[in-house]
């Protein structure tokens, strides 16, 4: 089934303080279904991919607005710019209401992230590419149908906060609403008085999205709410033993580990790279992309973003990559997608001066352009996201190949081999 096959389950674990051993609490929570850009018949889901790109652009445009306000343009990477307007894709996004969830899926969709004294359950997208928490509002929400919502009136620990949270979308719609403080709990890890928004407008680009809201795991300087993000609050309140979290993203057995790393999921050393601090993103320098064993573009920076499905690079640099792939050609100029012969999927990999971390052919290939065409679309798009003229954005298509460690303690991003 469409969603079921692409569902990423997120088992949330944490290391308990004081015991000296990592103890898995063993609560599984579902994350946004990923790799949904291939249809059941094996072809590329062009509409969905265009909307993913659109949402990625909107998210990072908002990040830059927040960063400019919180830190100033000094924090921008070279060439970064807040775009005036992001055109919505010309595709019509069809709702996927036809997809019936079985009982088993229902269980999986029940997320143990809870908010409030009465533990209201919501399903959350854990996003290393932003820093705020927002969920749909139970009252007067436009566009929240089909989502779990937060009801401030029934939680005894809910407090109103002055102001409004707003993310602008290119079609004039927003994700916006009032701000609250309440207890936010993930697998028993509580952040008390956590600031978040319960939005009363949900842009139509969230139609059919099985997650209710987003929980940002980047640095506070990207925060629209100017608030301590969930992880920072929970760490400051000593609910998390180490200022580190790690992800395994895969078709099965995916896990976010709060407070350290889960040695059961990776082997070998963790290769660590310093984050450029002060700019808010999990951004690391000295990146290069390899194709067929050779570096084809070098010296760029990369943002590691679990909330983005595919990978993006500046159009001229991504063109260089595909120029090295026999038979590759531009497929969709508007969204920067390229195609290549399905029988020779590029052997892509990224390096930051150490090992080359390969992107497997399954993770690189988004499917055939049309059935029988023999040309497949790559999970690397040449799109200017406004993040800088030498900045790449690596989402799930990259993260699925490695164990990724995010350390606020050392300000590093680390990679290890998956077991
Ligand atoms: C909230 O907003 C009101 C009206 O603008 C203002 O009077 C009040 O001081 C604000 N409260 C806080 C805590 O900022
Ligand atoms: C949360 O806020 C309430 C008052 O608004 C305060 O009494 C309580 O100490 C706060 N809790 C923490 C952990 O900061
Ligand atoms: C921080 O860096 C030190 C020295 O490289 C290392 O021993 C430690 O494991 C790192 N800690 C975290 C939490 O990443």
Short mmCIF file of C-alpha atoms and ligand atoms in Angstrom, two decimals:
data_model
loop_
_atom_site.label_atom_id
_atom_site.label_comp_id
_atom_site.label_asym_id
_atom_site.label_seq_id
_atom_site.Cartn_x
_atom_site.Cartn_y
_atom_site.Cartn_z
CA UNK A 1 0.00 0.00 0.00
CA UNK A 2 1.21 3.40 -0.90
CA UNK A 3 1.70 4.95 2.51
CA UNK A 4 2.43 1.78 4.31
CA UNK A 5 5.44 0.90 2.19
CA UNK A 6 6.86 4.35 2.58
CA UNK A 7 6.08 4.77 6.22
CA UNK A 8 9.04 5.50 8.38
CA UNK A 9 8.57 4.38 11.91
CA UNK A 10 10.46 6.29 14.43
CA UNK A 11 11.38 4.46 17.56
CA UNK A 12 12.28 6.98 20.12
CA UNK A 13 14.77 6.03 22.71
CA UNK A 14 16.76 7.81 25.28
CA UNK A 15 19.76 7.26 27.39
CA UNK A 16 18.90 7.57 31.03
CA UNK A 17 21.11 9.71 33.18
CA UNK A 18 23.09 8.20 35.97
CA UNK A 19 22.90 4.56 34.99
CA UNK A 20 25.96 4.80 32.73
CA UNK A 21 24.25 2.55 30.21
CA UNK A 22 22.10 3.49 27.29
CA UNK A 23 18.64 2.26 28.06
CA UNK A 24 16.07 2.14 25.33
CA UNK A 25 12.67 3.18 26.48
CA UNK A 26 11.38 1.56 23.36
CA UNK A 27 8.52 3.75 22.32
CA UNK A 28 7.90 3.88 18.61
CA UNK A 29 6.41 6.95 17.07
CA UNK A 30 5.64 7.46 13.42
CA UNK A 31 7.43 10.07 11.40
CA UNK A 32 6.22 11.62 8.19
CA UNK A 33 6.22 8.99 5.44
CA UNK A 34 9.31 9.48 3.37
CA UNK A 35 10.45 8.58 -0.11
CA UNK A 36 6.89 9.04 -1.25
CA UNK A 37 8.08 10.55 -4.50
CA UNK A 38 7.80 7.24 -6.35
CA UNK A 39 4.33 6.01 -7.29
CA UNK A 40 3.17 2.43 -6.87
CA UNK A 41 3.83 1.71 -10.55
CA UNK A 42 7.48 2.72 -10.12
CA UNK A 43 7.20 6.08 -11.85
CA UNK A 44 8.31 9.43 -10.49
CA UNK A 45 5.57 11.34 -8.61
CA UNK A 46 6.23 14.64 -10.30
CA UNK A 47 3.40 16.58 -8.63
CA UNK A 48 4.39 15.51 -5.14
CA UNK A 49 8.06 16.26 -5.85
CA UNK A 50 7.24 19.77 -7.07
CA UNK A 51 5.24 20.42 -3.88
CA UNK A 52 8.04 19.05 -1.70
CA UNK A 53 10.44 21.45 -3.37
CA UNK A 54 7.99 24.29 -2.87
CA UNK A 55 7.60 23.51 0.83
CA UNK A 56 11.37 23.26 1.23
CA UNK A 57 11.81 26.68 -0.37
CA UNK A 58 9.12 28.22 1.82
CA UNK A 59 10.57 26.71 5.00
CA UNK A 60 14.06 27.97 4.31
CA UNK A 61 12.85 31.39 3.19
CA UNK A 62 11.19 31.66 6.62
CA UNK A 63 14.38 30.43 8.31
CA UNK A 64 16.30 33.29 6.64
CA UNK A 65 13.68 35.83 7.76
CA UNK A 66 13.98 34.55 11.34
CA UNK A 67 17.77 34.46 11.17
CA UNK A 68 17.95 38.03 9.86
CA UNK A 69 15.72 39.21 12.71
CA UNK A 70 17.43 37.15 15.43
CA UNK A 71 21.07 37.51 14.41
CA UNK A 72 21.33 39.77 11.34
CA UNK A 73 22.47 39.25 7.78
CA UNK A 74 25.96 38.62 9.08
CA UNK A 75 24.75 35.08 9.72
CA UNK A 76 23.86 34.54 6.04
CA UNK A 77 26.05 32.36 3.84
CA UNK A 78 27.55 34.07 0.79
CA UNK A 79 24.87 34.72 -1.81
CA UNK A 80 22.00 33.86 0.53
CA UNK A 81 18.87 35.91 -0.04
CA UNK A 82 15.28 36.08 1.11
CA UNK A 83 13.28 35.59 -2.07
CA UNK A 84 10.46 38.04 -2.76
CA UNK A 85 8.07 35.37 -3.81
CA UNK A 86 8.08 31.63 -4.29
CA UNK A 87 5.74 30.58 -7.09
CA UNK A 88 3.51 27.66 -6.23
CA UNK A 89 3.86 24.67 -8.52
CA UNK A 90 1.55 24.67 -11.52
CA UNK A 91 0.43 21.18 -10.55
CA UNK A 92 -2.82 20.53 -8.79
CA UNK A 93 -2.18 18.66 -5.58
CA UNK A 94 -4.66 15.83 -5.32
CA UNK A 95 -5.78 14.82 -1.89
CA UNK A 96 -5.00 11.25 -1.07
CA UNK A 97 -8.17 10.54 0.78
CA UNK A 98 -8.59 7.31 -1.14
CA UNK A 99 -5.89 5.62 0.86
CA UNK A 100 -7.53 3.47 3.49
CA UNK A 101 -5.56 2.92 6.64
CA UNK A 102 -5.75 -0.56 8.08
CA UNK A 103 -5.96 -1.23 11.79
CA UNK A 104 -2.27 -1.81 11.88
CA UNK A 105 -1.65 1.52 10.25
CA UNK A 106 -3.90 3.19 12.76
CA UNK A 107 -1.69 1.94 15.52
CA UNK A 108 1.34 3.27 13.72
CA UNK A 109 -0.26 6.64 13.14
CA UNK A 110 -0.92 7.17 16.84
CA UNK A 111 2.01 9.24 17.90
CA UNK A 112 3.13 9.35 21.48
CA UNK A 113 4.14 12.98 21.31
CA UNK A 114 1.78 14.55 23.77
CA UNK A 115 0.99 18.10 24.75
CA UNK A 116 -0.77 19.35 27.87
CA UNK A 117 -1.90 18.06 31.27
CA UNK A 118 -4.32 15.74 29.45
CA UNK A 119 -1.62 14.33 27.13
CA UNK A 120 -3.12 15.27 23.76
CA UNK A 121 -1.57 13.06 21.09
CA UNK A 122 -0.10 14.36 17.88
CA UNK A 123 2.03 13.01 15.06
CA UNK A 124 5.11 15.04 14.45
CA UNK A 125 7.74 15.53 11.76
CA UNK A 126 11.13 15.80 13.49
CA UNK A 127 12.94 18.45 11.51
CA UNK A 128 16.65 19.29 11.84
CA UNK A 129 16.00 22.08 9.30
CA UNK A 130 13.95 24.40 11.53
CA UNK A 131 13.63 25.39 15.19
CA UNK A 132 9.98 25.82 16.13
CA UNK A 133 7.18 23.52 17.19
CA UNK A 134 3.76 23.98 15.66
CA UNK A 135 0.65 21.80 15.64
CA UNK A 136 -2.94 22.32 14.41
CA UNK A 137 -5.39 24.14 16.69
CA UNK A 138 -8.60 22.47 17.87
CA UNK A 139 -10.50 25.75 17.53
CA UNK A 140 -11.35 27.65 14.35
CA UNK A 141 -8.65 26.11 12.24
CA UNK A 142 -8.86 26.52 8.49
CA UNK A 143 -7.29 23.57 6.69
CA UNK A 144 -6.79 21.36 9.75
CA UNK A 145 -9.37 18.71 8.74
CA UNK A 146 -8.03 15.22 9.05
CA UNK A 147 -5.35 16.19 11.56
CA UNK A 148 -5.01 15.70 15.28
CA UNK A 149 -5.23 19.04 17.03
CA UNK A 150 -4.25 20.76 20.28
CA UNK A 151 -6.99 22.10 22.51
CA UNK A 152 -5.60 24.70 24.91
CA UNK A 153 -8.90 24.87 26.80
CA UNK A 154 -8.74 21.32 28.09
CA UNK A 155 -5.13 21.39 29.30
CA UNK A 156 -4.65 22.71 32.84
CA UNK A 157 -1.01 23.56 32.13
CA UNK A 158 -1.73 25.64 29.01
CA UNK A 159 -0.73 29.30 29.02
CA UNK A 160 -1.31 31.89 26.33
CA UNK A 161 1.68 33.82 25.04
CA UNK A 162 1.45 37.21 23.30
CA UNK A 163 1.97 37.31 19.57
CA UNK A 164 1.29 35.28 16.45
CA UNK A 165 3.35 32.70 14.64
CA UNK A 166 3.33 33.00 10.84
CA UNK A 167 4.97 31.26 7.91
CA UNK A 168 3.98 32.80 4.55
CA UNK A 169 3.35 30.62 1.52
CA UNK A 170 3.58 31.74 -2.10
CA UNK A 171 -0.13 31.31 -2.78
CA UNK A 172 -0.99 33.86 -0.08
CA UNK A 173 -1.87 31.19 2.45
CA UNK A 174 -0.02 30.79 5.74
CA UNK A 175 0.69 28.41 8.52
CA UNK A 176 -0.15 30.68 11.42
CA UNK A 177 -1.84 30.98 14.76
CA UNK A 178 -1.61 31.92 18.43
CA UNK A 179 1.26 30.98 20.70
CA UNK A 180 1.10 28.87 23.86
CA UNK A 181 3.26 27.35 26.53
CA UNK A 182 2.52 23.87 27.74
CA UNK A 183 4.14 20.59 28.66
CA UNK A 184 5.45 18.76 25.59
CA UNK A 185 6.38 15.15 26.08
CA UNK A 186 8.07 12.74 23.66
CA UNK A 187 8.34 9.15 24.89
CA UNK A 188 8.30 10.43 28.45
CA UNK A 189 10.89 13.16 27.86
CA UNK A 190 9.13 16.23 29.17
CA UNK A 191 9.75 19.86 28.35
CA UNK A 192 7.74 22.01 30.77
CA UNK A 193 6.46 25.43 29.65
CA UNK A 194 7.53 24.75 26.09
CA UNK A 195 6.62 27.56 23.69
CA UNK A 196 4.85 26.49 20.48
CA UNK A 197 2.12 27.59 18.13
CA UNK A 198 -1.28 25.98 17.69
CA UNK A 199 -2.01 27.14 14.17
CA UNK A 200 -5.44 28.23 12.99
CA UNK A 201 -4.51 28.22 9.31
CA UNK A 202 -2.81 25.32 7.57
CA UNK A 203 -1.65 25.98 3.99
CA UNK A 204 -3.17 23.70 1.37
CA UNK A 205 0.24 22.23 0.65
CA UNK A 206 -0.32 20.16 3.81
CA UNK A 207 -3.34 18.45 2.22
CA UNK A 208 -2.92 14.73 2.59
CA UNK A 209 0.14 15.06 4.82
CA UNK A 210 -0.12 12.40 7.51
CA UNK A 211 1.85 14.39 10.06
CA UNK A 212 0.07 16.98 12.15
CA UNK A 213 2.90 19.39 12.79
CA UNK A 214 6.62 20.01 12.94
CA UNK A 215 9.12 19.90 15.77
CA UNK A 216 12.32 21.77 14.91
CA UNK A 217 15.67 20.41 16.04
CA UNK A 218 18.00 23.12 14.68
CA UNK A 219 19.60 25.96 16.69
CA UNK A 220 17.55 28.63 18.52
CA UNK A 221 18.72 31.40 16.14
CA UNK A 222 16.32 30.07 13.48
CA UNK A 223 13.33 30.32 15.81
CA UNK A 224 10.36 32.28 14.54
CA UNK A 225 8.88 32.16 18.06
CA UNK A 226 12.17 33.49 19.54
CA UNK A 227 11.80 30.66 22.00
CA UNK A 228 13.92 27.85 23.32
CA UNK A 229 13.24 24.84 21.04
CA UNK A 230 11.95 21.58 22.58
CA UNK A 231 15.36 19.89 22.74
CA UNK A 232 17.01 22.90 24.43
CA UNK A 233 14.18 23.20 26.95
CA UNK A 234 14.23 19.50 27.81
CA UNK A 235 18.04 19.50 28.11
CA UNK A 236 18.03 22.61 30.33
CA UNK A 237 15.40 20.95 32.53
CA UNK A 238 17.66 17.87 32.75
CA UNK A 239 15.15 15.61 31.04
CA UNK A 240 17.85 14.69 28.48
CA UNK A 241 21.24 13.51 29.79
CA UNK A 242 23.49 14.61 26.88
CA UNK A 243 23.20 17.53 24.50
CA UNK A 244 23.21 15.18 21.52
CA UNK A 245 20.64 13.41 19.36
CA UNK A 246 20.98 10.95 16.51
CA UNK A 247 18.88 9.62 13.65
CA UNK A 248 18.57 6.39 11.81
CA UNK A 249 16.21 6.87 8.87
CA UNK A 250 15.34 3.77 6.91
CA UNK A 251 12.39 1.92 5.47
CA UNK A 252 12.25 -0.06 8.68
CA UNK A 253 13.68 0.36 12.16
CA UNK A 254 14.06 4.11 12.01
CA UNK A 255 14.88 5.81 15.25
CA UNK A 256 15.57 9.17 16.81
CA UNK A 257 17.77 8.84 19.87
CA UNK A 258 17.55 11.69 22.33
CA UNK A 259 20.54 12.23 24.62
CA UNK A 260 23.34 10.37 22.85
CA UNK A 261 23.77 7.66 20.26
CA UNK A 262 22.46 4.11 20.05
CA UNK A 263 25.48 1.87 19.53
CA UNK A 264 23.19 -0.97 18.41
CA UNK A 265 22.46 0.89 15.19
CA UNK A 266 25.91 1.81 13.89
CA UNK A 267 29.39 0.37 13.56
CA UNK A 268 32.84 1.91 13.50
CA UNK A 269 33.88 5.42 14.44
CA UNK A 270 31.67 8.49 14.16
CA UNK A 271 33.31 10.88 11.68
CA UNK A 272 32.67 14.33 13.14
CA UNK A 273 32.59 17.68 11.36
CA UNK A 274 32.36 21.13 12.95
CA UNK A 275 29.13 23.05 12.50
CA UNK A 276 29.40 26.68 11.44
CA UNK A 277 28.01 28.14 14.64
CA UNK A 278 25.96 31.30 14.86
CA UNK A 279 24.03 30.61 11.65
CA UNK A 280 21.40 28.34 13.10
CA UNK A 281 21.54 25.47 10.59
CA UNK A 282 23.29 22.14 10.99
CA UNK A 283 25.71 23.40 8.33
CA UNK A 284 29.15 21.92 7.73
CA UNK A 285 31.89 22.96 5.28
CA UNK A 286 34.35 21.25 2.92
CA UNK A 287 31.76 19.09 1.21
CA UNK A 288 32.30 17.36 -2.11
CA UNK A 289 30.11 15.17 -4.28
CA UNK A 290 31.51 12.12 -6.00
CA UNK A 291 30.27 10.24 -9.03
CA UNK A 292 31.63 6.85 -10.02
CA UNK A 293 34.51 7.18 -7.54
CA UNK A 294 35.67 10.68 -8.55
CA UNK A 295 34.98 14.05 -6.91
CA UNK A 296 33.02 16.12 -9.43
CA UNK A 297 32.26 19.24 -7.34
CA UNK A 298 34.20 20.22 -4.20
CA UNK A 299 34.42 22.89 -1.54
CA UNK A 300 30.74 23.49 -0.84
CA UNK A 301 28.81 23.67 2.41
CA UNK A 302 25.98 21.35 3.35
CA UNK A 303 22.94 21.71 5.60
CA UNK A 304 21.67 18.41 6.99
CA UNK A 305 17.87 18.56 7.05
CA UNK A 306 15.77 15.60 8.21
CA UNK A 307 12.61 17.52 7.29
CA UNK A 308 13.46 17.54 3.59
CA UNK A 309 12.87 14.48 1.43
CA UNK A 310 15.54 14.80 -1.27
CA UNK A 311 18.81 16.70 -1.91
CA UNK A 312 19.33 20.12 -3.45
CA UNK A 313 22.36 21.99 -4.72
CA UNK A 314 23.02 25.24 -6.60
CA UNK A 315 21.90 24.72 -10.24
CA UNK A 316 25.37 25.22 -11.79
CA UNK A 317 27.01 22.76 -9.37
CA UNK A 318 24.29 20.14 -9.77
CA UNK A 319 24.60 20.49 -13.55
CA UNK A 320 28.30 19.63 -13.21
CA UNK A 321 27.35 16.49 -11.31
CA UNK A 322 24.89 15.31 -13.98
CA UNK A 323 27.34 16.28 -16.75
CA UNK A 324 29.50 13.48 -15.37
CA UNK A 325 26.66 10.97 -15.71
CA UNK A 326 26.40 9.33 -19.18
CA UNK A 327 22.97 9.85 -20.70
CA UNK A 328 21.80 12.32 -18.05
CA UNK A 329 19.64 15.26 -19.14
CA UNK A 330 17.59 18.06 -17.62
CA UNK A 331 14.06 16.75 -17.09
CA UNK A 332 12.19 19.56 -15.35
CA UNK A 333 13.79 22.97 -15.58
CA UNK A 334 11.33 24.57 -13.13
CA UNK A 335 12.19 22.18 -10.34
CA UNK A 336 15.77 21.32 -11.31
CA UNK A 337 15.17 17.60 -11.82
CA UNK A 338 17.40 15.52 -14.07
CA UNK A 339 16.90 12.08 -15.58
CA UNK A 340 19.39 9.38 -16.55
CA UNK A 341 19.19 5.85 -18.00
CA UNK A 342 17.55 3.62 -15.35
CA UNK A 343 20.06 0.89 -16.10
CA UNK A 344 22.98 3.09 -14.99
CA UNK A 345 21.95 4.97 -11.86
CA UNK A 346 24.68 7.44 -10.79
CA UNK A 347 27.05 6.20 -8.08
CA UNK A 348 26.79 9.30 -5.94
CA UNK A 349 28.52 9.94 -2.64
CA UNK A 350 29.39 12.86 -0.35
CA UNK A 351 32.62 13.50 1.50
CA UNK A 352 33.73 16.14 3.98
CA UNK A 353 37.42 15.31 3.80
CA UNK A 354 37.10 11.81 5.26
CA UNK A 355 35.27 8.77 3.99
CA UNK A 356 32.99 9.01 0.95
CA UNK A 357 29.45 8.32 2.18
CA UNK A 358 27.65 6.66 -0.70
CA UNK A 359 24.02 7.30 -1.63
CA UNK A 360 22.70 3.89 -2.67
CA UNK A 361 21.07 3.56 -6.12
CA UNK A 362 17.71 2.86 -4.41
CA UNK A 363 18.03 6.09 -2.46
CA UNK A 364 19.19 8.09 -5.47
CA UNK A 365 16.51 6.90 -7.90
CA UNK A 366 13.03 8.46 -7.65
CA UNK A 367 11.57 6.31 -10.41
CA UNK A 368 10.96 6.27 -14.14
CA UNK A 369 9.81 9.48 -15.85
CA UNK A 370 6.96 7.54 -17.46
CA UNK A 371 6.37 3.82 -17.65
CA UNK A 372 8.74 2.20 -20.11
CA UNK A 373 10.76 5.36 -20.84
CA UNK A 374 13.94 3.82 -19.50
CA UNK A 375 14.91 7.22 -18.02
CA UNK A 376 14.81 7.67 -14.24
CA UNK A 377 14.74 10.84 -12.11
CA UNK A 378 17.46 11.59 -9.54
CA UNK A 379 16.93 12.59 -5.89
CA UNK A 380 19.31 15.52 -6.42
CA UNK A 381 17.74 18.71 -7.75
CA UNK A 382 19.49 21.84 -8.96
CA UNK A 383 17.43 24.50 -7.22
CA UNK A 384 18.39 27.85 -5.77
CA UNK A 385 16.76 27.72 -2.34
CA UNK A 386 18.20 31.11 -1.39
CA UNK A 387 20.48 29.52 1.19
CA UNK A 388 23.68 30.65 -0.52
CA UNK A 389 25.46 30.12 -3.82
CA UNK A 390 27.74 27.45 -2.38
CA UNK A 391 25.28 25.71 -0.04
CA UNK A 392 23.69 22.28 -0.55
CA UNK A 393 20.76 20.90 1.38
CA UNK A 394 20.85 17.18 2.14
CA UNK A 395 17.60 15.57 3.24
CA UNK A 396 16.42 12.00 3.74
CA UNK A 397 17.83 10.73 0.43
CA UNK A 398 21.26 11.29 2.00
CA UNK A 399 20.42 10.58 5.65
CA UNK A 400 19.02 7.13 4.83
CA UNK A 401 22.56 5.99 3.99
CA UNK A 402 24.25 6.84 7.29
CA UNK A 403 23.77 7.07 11.05
CA UNK A 404 23.70 10.82 11.71
CA UNK A 405 24.72 12.36 15.03
CA UNK A 406 23.83 15.96 15.89
CA UNK A 407 25.85 17.29 18.81
CA UNK A 408 24.96 20.62 20.42
CA UNK A 409 27.64 19.70 23.02
CA UNK A 410 30.47 19.84 20.48
CA UNK A 411 28.68 21.67 17.65
CA UNK A 412 29.33 18.85 15.24
CA UNK A 413 27.52 16.68 12.75
CA UNK A 414 28.84 13.13 12.71
CA UNK A 415 28.36 10.16 10.41
CA UNK A 416 28.77 6.48 11.08
CA UNK A 417 28.05 3.34 9.09
CA UNK A 418 24.68 1.76 9.68
CA UNK A 419 24.74 -1.78 11.06
C1 LIG B 1 0.66 41.34 25.76
O1 LIG B 1 0.04 42.26 24.89
C2 LIG B 1 -0.71 43.26 25.53
C3 LIG B 1 -1.43 44.08 24.48
O2 LIG B 1 -0.56 44.39 23.42
C4 LIG B 1 0.21 44.09 26.42
O3 LIG B 1 -0.55 45.06 27.10
C5 LIG B 1 0.89 43.19 27.43
O4 LIG B 1 1.81 43.93 28.19
C6 LIG B 1 1.60 42.05 26.72
N1 LIG B 1 2.10 41.13 27.70
C7 LIG B 1 3.34 40.68 27.70
C8 LIG B 1 3.67 39.70 28.79
O5 LIG B 1 4.17 41.01 26.89
C1 LIG B 2 6.40 26.92 34.35
O1 LIG B 2 5.70 28.13 34.51
C2 LIG B 2 5.05 28.24 35.75
C3 LIG B 2 4.34 29.57 35.85
O2 LIG B 2 3.92 30.02 34.62
C4 LIG B 2 6.06 28.16 36.89
O3 LIG B 2 5.39 28.17 38.11
C5 LIG B 2 6.88 26.90 36.77
O4 LIG B 2 7.92 26.92 37.73
C6 LIG B 2 7.50 26.79 35.39
N1 LIG B 2 8.19 25.52 35.29
C7 LIG B 2 9.44 25.41 34.86
C8 LIG B 2 10.01 24.02 34.86
O5 LIG B 2 10.07 26.34 34.43
C1 LIG B 3 32.77 15.74 21.98
O1 LIG B 3 34.11 15.69 21.52
C2 LIG B 3 34.94 14.90 22.35
C3 LIG B 3 36.36 15.07 21.85
O2 LIG B 3 36.43 14.80 20.46
C4 LIG B 3 34.46 13.48 22.30
O3 LIG B 3 35.27 12.69 23.14
C5 LIG B 3 33.03 13.41 22.80
O4 LIG B 3 32.56 12.11 22.65
C6 LIG B 3 32.17 14.36 22.03
N1 LIG B 3 30.91 14.42 22.72
C7 LIG B 3 29.77 14.45 22.11
C8 LIG B 3 28.62 14.47 23.01
O5 LIG B 3 29.67 14.49 20.90
#
